[in-house]
XYZ file of C-alpha atoms in Angstrom:
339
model
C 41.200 -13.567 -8.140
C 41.403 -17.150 -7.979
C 44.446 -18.486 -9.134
C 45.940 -22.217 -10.143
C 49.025 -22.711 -9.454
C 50.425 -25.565 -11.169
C 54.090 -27.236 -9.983
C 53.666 -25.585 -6.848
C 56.326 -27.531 -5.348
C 58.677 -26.645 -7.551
C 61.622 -23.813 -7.842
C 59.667 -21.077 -9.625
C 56.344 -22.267 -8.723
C 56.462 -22.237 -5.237
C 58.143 -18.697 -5.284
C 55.023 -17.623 -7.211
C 52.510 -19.201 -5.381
C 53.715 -17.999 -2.076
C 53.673 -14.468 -3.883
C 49.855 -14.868 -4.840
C 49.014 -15.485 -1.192
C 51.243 -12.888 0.103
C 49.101 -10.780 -1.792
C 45.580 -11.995 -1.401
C 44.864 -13.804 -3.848
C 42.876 -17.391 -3.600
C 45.785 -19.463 -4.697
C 45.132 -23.426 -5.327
C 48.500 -24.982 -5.769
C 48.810 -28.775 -7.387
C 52.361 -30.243 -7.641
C 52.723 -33.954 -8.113
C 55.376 -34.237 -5.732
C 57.756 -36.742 -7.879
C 61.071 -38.048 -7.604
C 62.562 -36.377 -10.291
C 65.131 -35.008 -7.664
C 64.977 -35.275 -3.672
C 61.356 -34.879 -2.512
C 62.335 -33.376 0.640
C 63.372 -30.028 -0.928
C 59.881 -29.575 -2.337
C 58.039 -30.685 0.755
C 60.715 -27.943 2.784
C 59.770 -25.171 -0.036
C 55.922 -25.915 0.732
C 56.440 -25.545 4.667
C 57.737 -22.249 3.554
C 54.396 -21.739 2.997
C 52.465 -23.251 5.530
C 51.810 -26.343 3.903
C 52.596 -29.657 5.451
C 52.706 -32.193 2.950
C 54.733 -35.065 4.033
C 52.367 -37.617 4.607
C 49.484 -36.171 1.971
C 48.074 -39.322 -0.055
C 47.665 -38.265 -4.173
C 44.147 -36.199 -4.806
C 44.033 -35.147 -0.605
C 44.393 -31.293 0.154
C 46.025 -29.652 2.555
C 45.587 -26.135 3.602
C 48.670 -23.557 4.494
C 49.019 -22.425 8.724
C 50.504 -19.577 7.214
C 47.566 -17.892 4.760
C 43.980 -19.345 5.012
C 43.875 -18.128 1.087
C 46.008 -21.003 -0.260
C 46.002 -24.716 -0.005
C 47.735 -27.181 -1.891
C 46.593 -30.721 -4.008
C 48.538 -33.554 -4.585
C 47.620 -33.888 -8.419
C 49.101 -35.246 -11.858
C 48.491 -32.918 -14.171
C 47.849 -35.511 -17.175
C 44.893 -37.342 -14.754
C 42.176 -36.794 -16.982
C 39.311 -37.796 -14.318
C 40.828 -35.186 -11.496
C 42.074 -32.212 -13.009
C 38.851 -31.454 -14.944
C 37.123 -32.448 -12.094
C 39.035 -29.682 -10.080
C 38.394 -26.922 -12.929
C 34.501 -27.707 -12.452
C 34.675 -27.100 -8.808
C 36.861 -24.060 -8.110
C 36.058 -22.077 -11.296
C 39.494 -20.383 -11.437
C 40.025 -17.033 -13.234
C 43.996 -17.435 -14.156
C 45.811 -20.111 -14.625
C 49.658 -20.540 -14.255
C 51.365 -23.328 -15.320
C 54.501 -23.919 -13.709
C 54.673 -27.861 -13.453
C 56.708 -29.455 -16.198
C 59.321 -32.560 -16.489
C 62.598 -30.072 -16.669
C 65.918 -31.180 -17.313
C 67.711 -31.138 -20.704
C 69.965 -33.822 -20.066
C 67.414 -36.182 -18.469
C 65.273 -36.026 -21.048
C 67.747 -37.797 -23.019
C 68.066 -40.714 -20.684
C 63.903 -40.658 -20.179
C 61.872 -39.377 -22.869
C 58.385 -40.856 -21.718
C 58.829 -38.978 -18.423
C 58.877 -35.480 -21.058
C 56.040 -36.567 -23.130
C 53.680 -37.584 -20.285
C 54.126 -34.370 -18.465
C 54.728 -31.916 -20.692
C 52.491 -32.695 -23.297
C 50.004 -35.146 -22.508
C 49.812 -32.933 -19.364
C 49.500 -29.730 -20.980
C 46.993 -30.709 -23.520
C 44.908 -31.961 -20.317
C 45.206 -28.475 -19.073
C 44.267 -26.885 -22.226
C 41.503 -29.593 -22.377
C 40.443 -27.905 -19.072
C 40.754 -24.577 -20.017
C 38.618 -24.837 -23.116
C 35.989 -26.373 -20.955
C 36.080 -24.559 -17.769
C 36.863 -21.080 -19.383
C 39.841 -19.152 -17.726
C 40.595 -15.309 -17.898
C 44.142 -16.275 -18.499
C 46.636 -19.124 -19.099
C 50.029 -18.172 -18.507
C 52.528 -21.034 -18.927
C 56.367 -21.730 -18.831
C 57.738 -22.079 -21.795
C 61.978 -22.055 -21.841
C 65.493 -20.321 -23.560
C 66.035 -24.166 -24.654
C 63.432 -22.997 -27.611
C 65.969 -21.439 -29.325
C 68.775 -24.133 -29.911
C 72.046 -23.203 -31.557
C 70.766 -20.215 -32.264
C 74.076 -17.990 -33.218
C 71.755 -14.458 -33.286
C 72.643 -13.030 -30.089
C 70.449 -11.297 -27.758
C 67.844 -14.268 -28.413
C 64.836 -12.409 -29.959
C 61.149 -13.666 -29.537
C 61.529 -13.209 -33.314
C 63.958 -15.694 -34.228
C 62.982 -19.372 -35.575
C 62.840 -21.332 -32.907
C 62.458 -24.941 -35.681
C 65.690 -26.436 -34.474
C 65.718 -27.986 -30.989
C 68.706 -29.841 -29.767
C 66.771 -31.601 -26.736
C 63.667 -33.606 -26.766
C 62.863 -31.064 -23.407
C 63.052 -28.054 -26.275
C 60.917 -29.834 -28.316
C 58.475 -30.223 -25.677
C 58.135 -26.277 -24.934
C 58.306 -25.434 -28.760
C 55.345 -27.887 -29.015
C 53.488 -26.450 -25.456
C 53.888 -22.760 -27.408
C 52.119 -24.478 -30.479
C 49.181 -25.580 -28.999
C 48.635 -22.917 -26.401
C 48.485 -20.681 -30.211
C 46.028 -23.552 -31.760
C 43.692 -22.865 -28.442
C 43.583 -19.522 -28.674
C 43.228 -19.401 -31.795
C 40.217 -21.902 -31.722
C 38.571 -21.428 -27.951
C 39.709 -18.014 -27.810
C 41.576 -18.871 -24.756
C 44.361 -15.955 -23.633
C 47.043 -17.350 -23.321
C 51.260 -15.957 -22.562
C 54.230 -18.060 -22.644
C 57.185 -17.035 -20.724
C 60.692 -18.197 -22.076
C 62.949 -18.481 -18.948
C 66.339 -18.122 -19.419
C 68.730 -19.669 -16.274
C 66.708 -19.572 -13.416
C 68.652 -19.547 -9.886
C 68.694 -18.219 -6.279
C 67.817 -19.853 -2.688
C 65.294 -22.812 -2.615
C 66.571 -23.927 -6.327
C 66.694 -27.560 -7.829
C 69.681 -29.644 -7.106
C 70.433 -31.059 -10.450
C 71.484 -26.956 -11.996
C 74.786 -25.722 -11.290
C 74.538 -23.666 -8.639
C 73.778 -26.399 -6.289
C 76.186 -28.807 -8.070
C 78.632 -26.797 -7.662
C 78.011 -25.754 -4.037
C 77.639 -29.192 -3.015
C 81.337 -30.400 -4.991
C 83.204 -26.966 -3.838
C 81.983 -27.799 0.398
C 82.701 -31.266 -0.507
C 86.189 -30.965 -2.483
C 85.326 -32.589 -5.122
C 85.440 -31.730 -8.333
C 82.673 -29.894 -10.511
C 82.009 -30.556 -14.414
C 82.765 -27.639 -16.400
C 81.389 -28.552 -20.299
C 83.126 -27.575 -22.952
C 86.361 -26.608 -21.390
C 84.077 -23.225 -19.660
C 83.532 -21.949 -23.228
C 79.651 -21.453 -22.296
C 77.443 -18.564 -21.050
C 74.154 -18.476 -19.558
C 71.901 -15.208 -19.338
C 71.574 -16.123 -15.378
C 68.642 -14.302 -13.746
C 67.679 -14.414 -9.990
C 64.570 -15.651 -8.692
C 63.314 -12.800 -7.493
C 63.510 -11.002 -10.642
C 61.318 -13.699 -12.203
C 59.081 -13.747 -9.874
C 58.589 -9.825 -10.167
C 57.899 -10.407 -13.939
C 55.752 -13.658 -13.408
C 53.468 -12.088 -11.472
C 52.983 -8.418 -13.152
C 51.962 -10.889 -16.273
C 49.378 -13.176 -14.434
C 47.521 -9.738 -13.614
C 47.594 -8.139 -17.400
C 45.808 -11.043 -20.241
C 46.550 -10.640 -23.946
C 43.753 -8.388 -25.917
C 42.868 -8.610 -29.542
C 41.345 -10.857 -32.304
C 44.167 -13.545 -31.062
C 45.305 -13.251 -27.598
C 48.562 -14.523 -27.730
C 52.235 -13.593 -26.357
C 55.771 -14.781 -25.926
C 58.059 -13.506 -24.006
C 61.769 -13.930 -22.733
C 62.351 -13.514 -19.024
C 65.674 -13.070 -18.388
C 68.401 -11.302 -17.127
C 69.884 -9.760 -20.762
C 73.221 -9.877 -18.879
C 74.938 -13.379 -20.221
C 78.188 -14.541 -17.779
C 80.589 -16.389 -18.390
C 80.807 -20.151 -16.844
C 84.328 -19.374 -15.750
C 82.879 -15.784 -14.343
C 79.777 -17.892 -12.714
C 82.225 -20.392 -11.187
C 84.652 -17.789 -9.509
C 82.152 -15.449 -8.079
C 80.684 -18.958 -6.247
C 84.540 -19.330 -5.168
C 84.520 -15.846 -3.693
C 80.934 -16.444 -1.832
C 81.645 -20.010 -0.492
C 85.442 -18.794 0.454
C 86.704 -21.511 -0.869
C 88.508 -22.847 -4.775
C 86.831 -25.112 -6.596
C 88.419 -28.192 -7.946
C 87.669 -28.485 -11.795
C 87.406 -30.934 -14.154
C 87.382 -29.814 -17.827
C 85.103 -31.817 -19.992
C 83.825 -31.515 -23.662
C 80.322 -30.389 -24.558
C 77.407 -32.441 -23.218
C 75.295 -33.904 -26.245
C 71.750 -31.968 -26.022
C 73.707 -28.538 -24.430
C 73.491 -25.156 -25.942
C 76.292 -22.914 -26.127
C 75.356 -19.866 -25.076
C 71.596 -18.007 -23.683
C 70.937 -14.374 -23.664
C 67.799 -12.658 -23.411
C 66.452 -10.000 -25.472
C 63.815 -8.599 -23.015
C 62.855 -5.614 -24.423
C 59.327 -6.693 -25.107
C 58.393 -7.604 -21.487
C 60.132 -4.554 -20.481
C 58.168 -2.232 -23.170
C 54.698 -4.536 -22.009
C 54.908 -5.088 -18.212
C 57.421 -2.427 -17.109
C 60.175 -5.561 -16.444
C 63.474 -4.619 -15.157
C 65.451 -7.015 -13.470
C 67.542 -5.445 -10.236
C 69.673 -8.388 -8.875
C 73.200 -8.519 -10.263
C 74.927 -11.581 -9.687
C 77.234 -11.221 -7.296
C 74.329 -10.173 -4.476
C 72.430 -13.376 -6.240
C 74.880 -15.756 -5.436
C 75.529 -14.708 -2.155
C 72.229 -14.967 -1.213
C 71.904 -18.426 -2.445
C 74.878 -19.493 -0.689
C 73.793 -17.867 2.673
C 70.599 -20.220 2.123
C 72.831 -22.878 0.911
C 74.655 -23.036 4.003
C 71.625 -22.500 6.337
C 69.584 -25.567 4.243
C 72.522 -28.134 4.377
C 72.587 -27.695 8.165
C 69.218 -27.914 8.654
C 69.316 -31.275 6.474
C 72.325 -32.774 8.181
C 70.458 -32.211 11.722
């Protein structure tokens, strides 16, 4: 199978493309490489995979050492010349679409940034998609979908009408118009809600690394709303494991269509989170107690029972052995940075 992977560079995406070409699949991964947060992490995730990327100039590709079955593009995914140009040469069978503007709180601060990516860049992959006719799109969607929701586990069910982020709105919307396209092109299509991704190799702006970084440091780390919050944390392997069992199974049917959580269905505690990275680092953490962040959510948790009934999905890590292994990478990146 020939698969695009798109945000390649990324946390999940370059955990899922590297999985792909384990495997032996043909795996063509684009990432724009932006400056959303330190560039050298995603260049360092894509030497994972054999991919040297440092000095590639936007459009150029560069092929992994590592598995002749992947190379990787430097590519916007709203550049309305390129990416369709890309879909008429490599005639992909699946496409996953990791790449996205993430960030709740920054999309506060920078709306354009969410509305260029993740929808102007989205409806250019549809765009291609329609045209260049895939055997699957599977695409990120997010727990942020579901708001204030009070309805606990969070069931692909619920109304998801109410976002409290202009980043929510953005995935509500990308689950919209993946529906309009299948419905319309007849293009199959699965959106994945992820609930709070984490694990070695993740971004630097989500807790775990924030508060790795202030605990080593001694400095302080923001706990919102006085630690009254919960997130259904779920490691990256887990996702992965689900990710990919869904690439390899499309929708059937008059409308070919899905949703899913991807989670963890185990919800913990900030305070619980926060002392089991204590325990891991060996060291307490400094806190400063703050009120809720404006565009926050109090609580995530997963109902996964469809992806579980659908794709056999059972999530093994518990968090105690996640967190450890993040710090043991933690450790073992920040030297490798500092030398």
């Amino acid at each position: 199978m020939k698969i695009l992977v798109t945000g390649a560079a990324g946390f999940i995406g370059f955990f899922v493309a590297h999985q792909l070409a384990e495997r032996g699949d043909q795996v063509v991964g684009i990432d724009n490489l932006n400056d959303y947060y330190d560039v050298r992490l995603k260049l360092e995730r894509l030497k994972v995979s054999g991919i040297q990327a440092e000095h590639l100039s936007y459009g150029e590709c560069a092929y992994s050492v590592k598995y002749p079955n992947y190379r990787f593009i430097r590519l916007n995914l709203e550049d309305r010349n390129a990416l369709p140009a890309l879909f008429e040469e490599e005639k992909f069978d699946i496409v996953c679409n990791l790449a996205a503007q993430a960030g709740v709180r920054y999309s506060i601060e920078n709306p354009q940034a969410y509305i260029e990516s993740n929808i102007e860049g989205f409806i250019n992959l549809l765009e291609c998609c329609r045209h260049h006719p895939v055997k699957h799109l599977v695409y990120a969607s997010s727990s942020s979908v579901y708001g204030m929701n009070t309805k606990v586990p969070f069931s692909e069910d619920d109304k998801v009408d109410s976002p409290v982020s202009l980043y929510a709105a953005t995935k509500k919307a990308n689950e919209l118009m993946a529906h309009a396209y299948c419905k319309l092109y007849g293009i199959p299509a699965t959106g994945l809600r992820f609930f709070t991704v984490y694990g070695p190799w993740g971004r630097p702006d989500m807790a775990p690394m924030l508060f790795a970084d202030a605990i080593m440091a001694g400095q302080p780390i923001k706990v919102f709303n006085n630690g009254n919050l919960s997130r259904d944390f779920t490691y990256i392997d887990d996702i992965v494991q689900g990710v990919v069992k869904v690439i390899d199974k499309a929708p059937e049917g008059e409308l070919p269509y899905k949703i899913y959580n991807i989670g963890c269905s185990k919800p913990v505690q900030l305070m619980d989170f926060i002392h089991t990275m204590e325990r891991a680092l060996g060291k307490q953490a400094k806190m400063e107690m703050l009120p809720m962040q404006q565009g926050d959510v109090y609580q995530t948790y997963a109902d996964t029972s469809k992806l579980e009934k659908d794709f056999d999905y059972h999530p093994k890590v518990p968090l105690e052995t996640g967190i450890e292994c993040f710090i043991k990478w933690y450790k073992t990146f920040n030297l490798s940075k500092e030398s």
